[in-house]
XYZ file of C-alpha atoms in Angstrom:
328
model
C 8.313 14.862 -16.932
C 4.640 13.205 -16.203
C 4.917 12.233 -12.232
C 2.257 9.390 -11.110
C 2.080 9.031 -7.576
C 0.659 5.449 -6.462
C -0.121 5.814 -2.405
C -3.153 8.367 -2.499
C -5.701 7.779 -0.367
C -9.411 8.267 -0.026
C -12.073 7.769 2.751
C -15.569 7.870 1.743
C -18.517 8.582 4.647
C -20.185 5.173 3.863
C -16.720 3.429 5.243
C -16.190 5.792 7.922
C -19.897 4.819 9.102
C -19.050 1.332 8.552
C -16.071 1.187 10.719
C -18.197 2.757 13.365
C -20.706 0.004 13.257
C -18.502 -2.615 13.220
C -18.040 -4.610 16.421
C -14.516 -3.773 18.591
C -11.395 -3.362 18.027
C -11.579 -0.131 16.202
C -8.594 1.362 14.954
C -7.227 3.773 17.621
C -5.415 5.778 14.885
C -8.257 6.766 12.612
C -10.265 8.914 14.999
C -7.933 11.386 14.741
C -5.450 10.883 12.028
C -8.579 11.095 9.758
C -10.340 14.150 11.179
C -10.320 17.225 10.421
C -8.628 18.506 6.565
C -7.402 15.563 5.695
C -10.513 14.383 6.390
C -11.852 17.023 4.259
C -9.286 15.825 1.836
C -9.932 11.858 2.111
C -13.391 12.577 0.974
C -12.892 15.314 -2.166
C -12.428 13.441 -5.271
C -12.670 16.723 -7.413
C -11.643 20.531 -8.336
C -9.815 20.543 -4.527
C -7.790 17.400 -4.873
C -6.939 18.176 -8.114
C -6.073 21.768 -7.034
C -3.700 20.213 -4.501
C -2.263 17.626 -7.110
C -1.232 20.669 -9.528
C 0.673 22.401 -6.369
C 2.720 19.300 -5.780
C 3.620 18.796 -9.244
C 1.508 15.814 -9.266
C 0.113 14.391 -12.928
C -1.755 11.056 -11.736
C -2.883 9.873 -8.582
C -3.641 6.456 -7.881
C -6.634 6.336 -5.524
C -6.920 3.651 -2.647
C -8.984 3.353 0.303
C -6.964 4.476 3.414
C -6.219 1.720 6.346
C -7.271 -0.123 7.887
C -9.621 -0.635 4.696
C -11.809 -3.492 5.614
C -10.396 -5.712 7.130
C -11.522 -5.171 10.190
C -15.184 -5.467 8.924
C -17.956 -8.387 8.781
C -17.321 -10.677 5.665
C -20.869 -9.449 4.197
C -20.337 -5.961 4.948
C -16.875 -5.801 3.679
C -18.442 -7.004 0.520
C -21.189 -4.590 0.137
C -18.368 -1.345 1.165
C -15.804 -3.046 -1.085
C -17.958 -2.803 -4.115
C -19.207 0.148 -3.143
C -15.531 1.593 -2.984
C -14.249 0.711 -6.252
C -17.295 1.295 -8.328
C -16.334 4.858 -6.775
C -12.891 4.785 -7.771
C -13.525 4.066 -11.115
C -16.504 6.321 -11.418
C -13.492 9.390 -10.596
C -10.961 7.670 -13.377
C -13.657 7.657 -15.376
C -14.454 11.578 -14.760
C -10.684 12.186 -14.914
C -8.784 9.858 -16.826
C -5.629 11.847 -17.361
C -5.649 12.348 -13.459
C -6.246 9.489 -11.214
C -5.804 5.610 -11.719
C -6.834 3.471 -8.819
C -6.352 0.825 -6.667
C -9.230 -1.977 -5.314
C -10.215 -2.596 -2.066
C -10.785 -5.959 -1.292
C -13.397 -7.869 1.587
C -10.649 -9.841 2.753
C -12.883 -11.063 5.778
C -14.720 -13.005 2.759
C -12.288 -15.479 1.498
C -14.197 -16.334 -1.481
C -15.425 -13.087 -2.536
C -12.038 -11.560 -2.226
C -10.867 -12.701 -5.461
C -13.842 -12.127 -7.504
C -13.920 -8.552 -6.422
C -10.629 -8.314 -7.266
C -11.277 -9.773 -11.213
C -13.970 -7.530 -10.950
C -12.044 -4.417 -10.099
C -9.769 -5.219 -12.592
C -11.623 -6.785 -15.591
C -14.541 -4.803 -15.865
C -13.719 -1.336 -13.904
C -10.175 -1.179 -15.233
C -8.527 -0.758 -11.829
C -4.802 -1.656 -11.933
C -4.585 -3.924 -8.531
C -5.300 -3.592 -5.143
C -4.023 -2.224 -1.730
C -4.317 -4.181 1.270
C -3.971 -3.379 4.609
C -1.717 -6.003 6.103
C -3.680 -8.838 8.477
C -7.214 -9.558 8.340
C -7.502 -9.310 12.170
C -5.755 -12.500 13.255
C -4.907 -13.901 9.891
C -1.656 -12.727 8.050
C -1.792 -12.783 4.285
C 0.277 -15.992 4.080
C -2.784 -17.437 6.113
C -4.149 -20.160 3.123
C -7.637 -18.429 3.502
C -5.722 -15.604 1.625
C -4.217 -17.666 -1.230
C -6.647 -17.819 -3.783
C -6.924 -13.739 -3.634
C -2.931 -14.258 -4.155
C -3.481 -16.491 -6.823
C -6.146 -14.088 -8.615
C -3.433 -11.180 -8.687
C -0.807 -13.207 -10.070
C -3.418 -14.661 -12.237
C -4.197 -10.930 -13.762
C -0.663 -9.898 -13.289
C -1.963 -6.895 -11.209
C 0.318 -5.712 -7.875
C -0.581 -5.648 -4.216
C 0.163 -2.816 -2.279
C 0.705 -3.501 1.255
C -0.477 -0.843 3.748
C 0.516 -0.748 7.283
C -2.169 -1.054 9.961
C -1.875 -0.712 13.899
C -0.797 -3.895 15.284
C -3.552 -6.076 17.180
C -4.121 -5.061 21.012
C -2.116 -7.639 22.345
C 1.033 -6.817 20.536
C 0.523 -3.123 21.201
C 0.006 -4.122 25.277
C 3.138 -6.011 24.981
C 5.171 -3.896 23.143
C 4.153 -0.234 22.395
C 2.762 0.549 26.250
C 3.738 1.831 29.140
C 5.429 5.246 28.500
C 2.122 7.559 27.759
C -0.726 7.489 26.110
C 0.231 9.467 23.066
C 3.698 7.729 22.665
C 2.283 4.256 23.036
C 0.034 5.125 20.033
C 2.583 7.297 17.941
C 5.101 4.537 18.528
C 2.942 1.527 17.601
C 1.425 3.538 14.695
C 3.291 5.245 11.941
C 6.167 6.084 14.434
C 7.518 2.341 14.200
C 4.666 -0.532 14.763
C 2.601 -0.675 11.999
C 5.725 -0.252 9.387
C 6.566 -3.540 11.044
C 3.363 -4.808 10.564
C 4.103 -4.428 6.576
C 7.188 -4.992 6.463
C 6.269 -8.256 8.284
C 3.638 -9.643 5.535
C 6.115 -9.209 2.886
C 8.665 -11.412 4.876
C 6.067 -14.038 6.211
C 4.529 -14.194 2.264
C 8.497 -15.255 1.179
C 9.059 -17.757 4.699
C 5.599 -19.165 3.625
C 6.991 -20.030 -0.335
C 4.532 -17.724 -1.589
C 6.529 -16.250 -4.080
C 8.120 -20.170 -4.911
C 4.035 -21.224 -5.737
C 3.164 -17.850 -7.004
C 6.648 -16.564 -8.941
C 4.845 -14.127 -10.917
C 3.263 -12.370 -7.927
C 4.104 -8.525 -7.214
C 3.955 -6.381 -3.964
C 4.722 -3.307 -3.371
C 5.589 -2.004 -0.238
C 5.863 1.808 1.133
C 7.852 4.127 3.397
C 11.221 3.207 1.504
C 10.304 -0.745 2.411
C 8.270 -1.051 5.375
C 12.045 -1.157 8.139
C 12.352 -4.640 6.631
C 14.098 -3.976 3.680
C 16.978 -2.307 5.108
C 17.622 -5.749 7.492
C 17.486 -7.670 4.421
C 21.063 -9.290 3.995
C 20.590 -10.630 7.819
C 17.048 -11.914 7.242
C 18.303 -13.504 4.264
C 21.091 -15.234 5.685
C 19.329 -16.834 8.197
C 16.409 -17.876 5.831
C 18.997 -19.914 3.923
C 20.155 -21.863 6.779
C 16.483 -22.370 8.479
C 13.858 -22.271 5.381
C 13.764 -24.772 2.372
C 12.881 -22.047 -0.228
C 14.187 -22.161 -3.778
C 16.117 -18.738 -3.526
C 17.661 -16.293 -1.351
C 14.983 -14.040 0.548
C 17.165 -11.199 -1.554
C 16.206 -12.514 -5.036
C 12.679 -12.594 -4.113
C 13.216 -8.710 -3.382
C 14.267 -8.300 -6.673
C 11.563 -10.339 -8.592
C 8.434 -9.764 -6.509
C 8.919 -6.230 -4.535
C 8.611 -2.868 -5.597
C 9.208 0.188 -3.247
C 7.811 3.540 -2.904
C 8.502 6.185 -0.188
C 5.032 7.260 0.664
C 6.039 10.984 0.964
C 9.415 10.595 2.876
C 11.408 12.738 1.178
C 14.966 10.744 2.002
C 17.643 10.711 -0.721
C 19.886 8.104 1.480
C 16.511 5.786 1.516
C 16.143 5.915 -1.944
C 19.496 5.019 -2.902
C 19.781 2.276 -0.293
C 16.345 0.873 -1.907
C 17.797 1.369 -5.370
C 21.143 -0.780 -4.296
C 18.603 -3.660 -2.921
C 16.017 -4.277 -5.597
C 17.112 -2.008 -8.769
C 15.896 1.009 -10.220
C 13.731 -0.446 -12.156
C 11.614 -1.443 -9.350
C 11.222 2.169 -7.263
C 7.719 3.840 -7.693
C 6.964 7.158 -6.511
C 4.170 8.335 -3.761
C 3.294 11.130 -1.484
C 1.185 9.318 1.031
C -1.821 12.369 0.509
C -3.215 13.710 2.227
C -0.851 12.708 5.294
C 1.996 13.895 4.043
C 0.636 17.067 2.494
C 2.625 20.081 2.684
C 2.786 23.190 0.690
C 5.740 24.161 -1.403
C 5.855 21.383 -3.997
C 8.240 18.869 -2.086
C 7.284 16.037 -4.821
C 8.281 17.510 -7.911
C 11.086 19.093 -6.382
C 12.305 15.527 -4.544
C 12.060 14.119 -8.144
C 14.248 16.501 -9.765
C 16.639 17.189 -7.464
C 17.398 13.468 -6.688
C 20.692 11.825 -7.742
C 19.383 9.314 -10.023
C 20.487 8.882 -13.702
C 17.884 10.126 -16.531
C 16.749 6.556 -17.104
C 16.494 5.850 -13.343
C 14.444 8.940 -13.302
C 12.036 8.525 -15.300
C 11.250 4.938 -14.260
C 11.133 6.606 -11.047
C 8.578 9.101 -11.786
C 6.462 7.538 -13.932
C 8.136 4.400 -16.155
C 7.804 1.748 -13.848
C 4.413 2.059 -13.311
C 3.626 1.899 -16.805
C 5.432 -0.982 -17.206
C 4.349 -2.859 -14.076
C 0.547 -1.811 -14.959
C 1.212 -1.431 -18.942
C -0.808 -4.520 -19.859
C -4.118 -2.701 -18.533
C -3.860 0.668 -20.322
């Protein structure tokens, strides 16, 4: 069975340099998460990556720039980096057309350029959508400056993957500090904080009426819905009383959201997501290279998880093929 993994990261050296040259604040996670062996794997777009894919039983990776993307760069620098990253991803896909697809990186600090680059990436380069790292400094995805980018995605019929990034320093200080330096950062980042950051972006899009305005917009959340999906019943009930939306929040989850596991091999989480969004909205991902471990866990999870044949095929590749089918 063909296996397509849709959250598989890269980090070109030029982006590392741009991050280092940017004014603070700098992302506190990248300094250690993107170094060493992970850094080598992030930069490898050739035989080394392909060998690890084979070992894991992954047929296709959908490549994307790792967090925090281009969100914290100066506008003009973000535009330049987006073009370079997207050209690189497209070139990699051309070299290995049966093994790689790609998500665009977008220059979200430049509100006018972001939708233009999305259109170029999709129409000219053949990329399948874009991966965003949530907010751009203090601007959330529901900010009016971001609306043209969202509208362009809906117009093109391509999904936007919302990936976590570390919360703002003020949020970290308020909510994720005072334990120890190591514990504070772990809690603020992949322990909890950045999952809330990503999930909150989808909640805010719904609360702001974006899915009413753009009913065809499709969002992908990783890590089995970035925490907020499991609290959807409560949030939906509150929204119905407090907000003037056309539909319950649960309806937006079944019509405007896809969910993937990001290398979290939890059958319990998968089955809960299946109940919430339906089997046709589950996508596969390994969060390469961060969750890579020897032993073939991705293929084993696909083979052993409690899904019927139709749902298993959809999870492995069918749902992604359908979501991106208009683009080959």
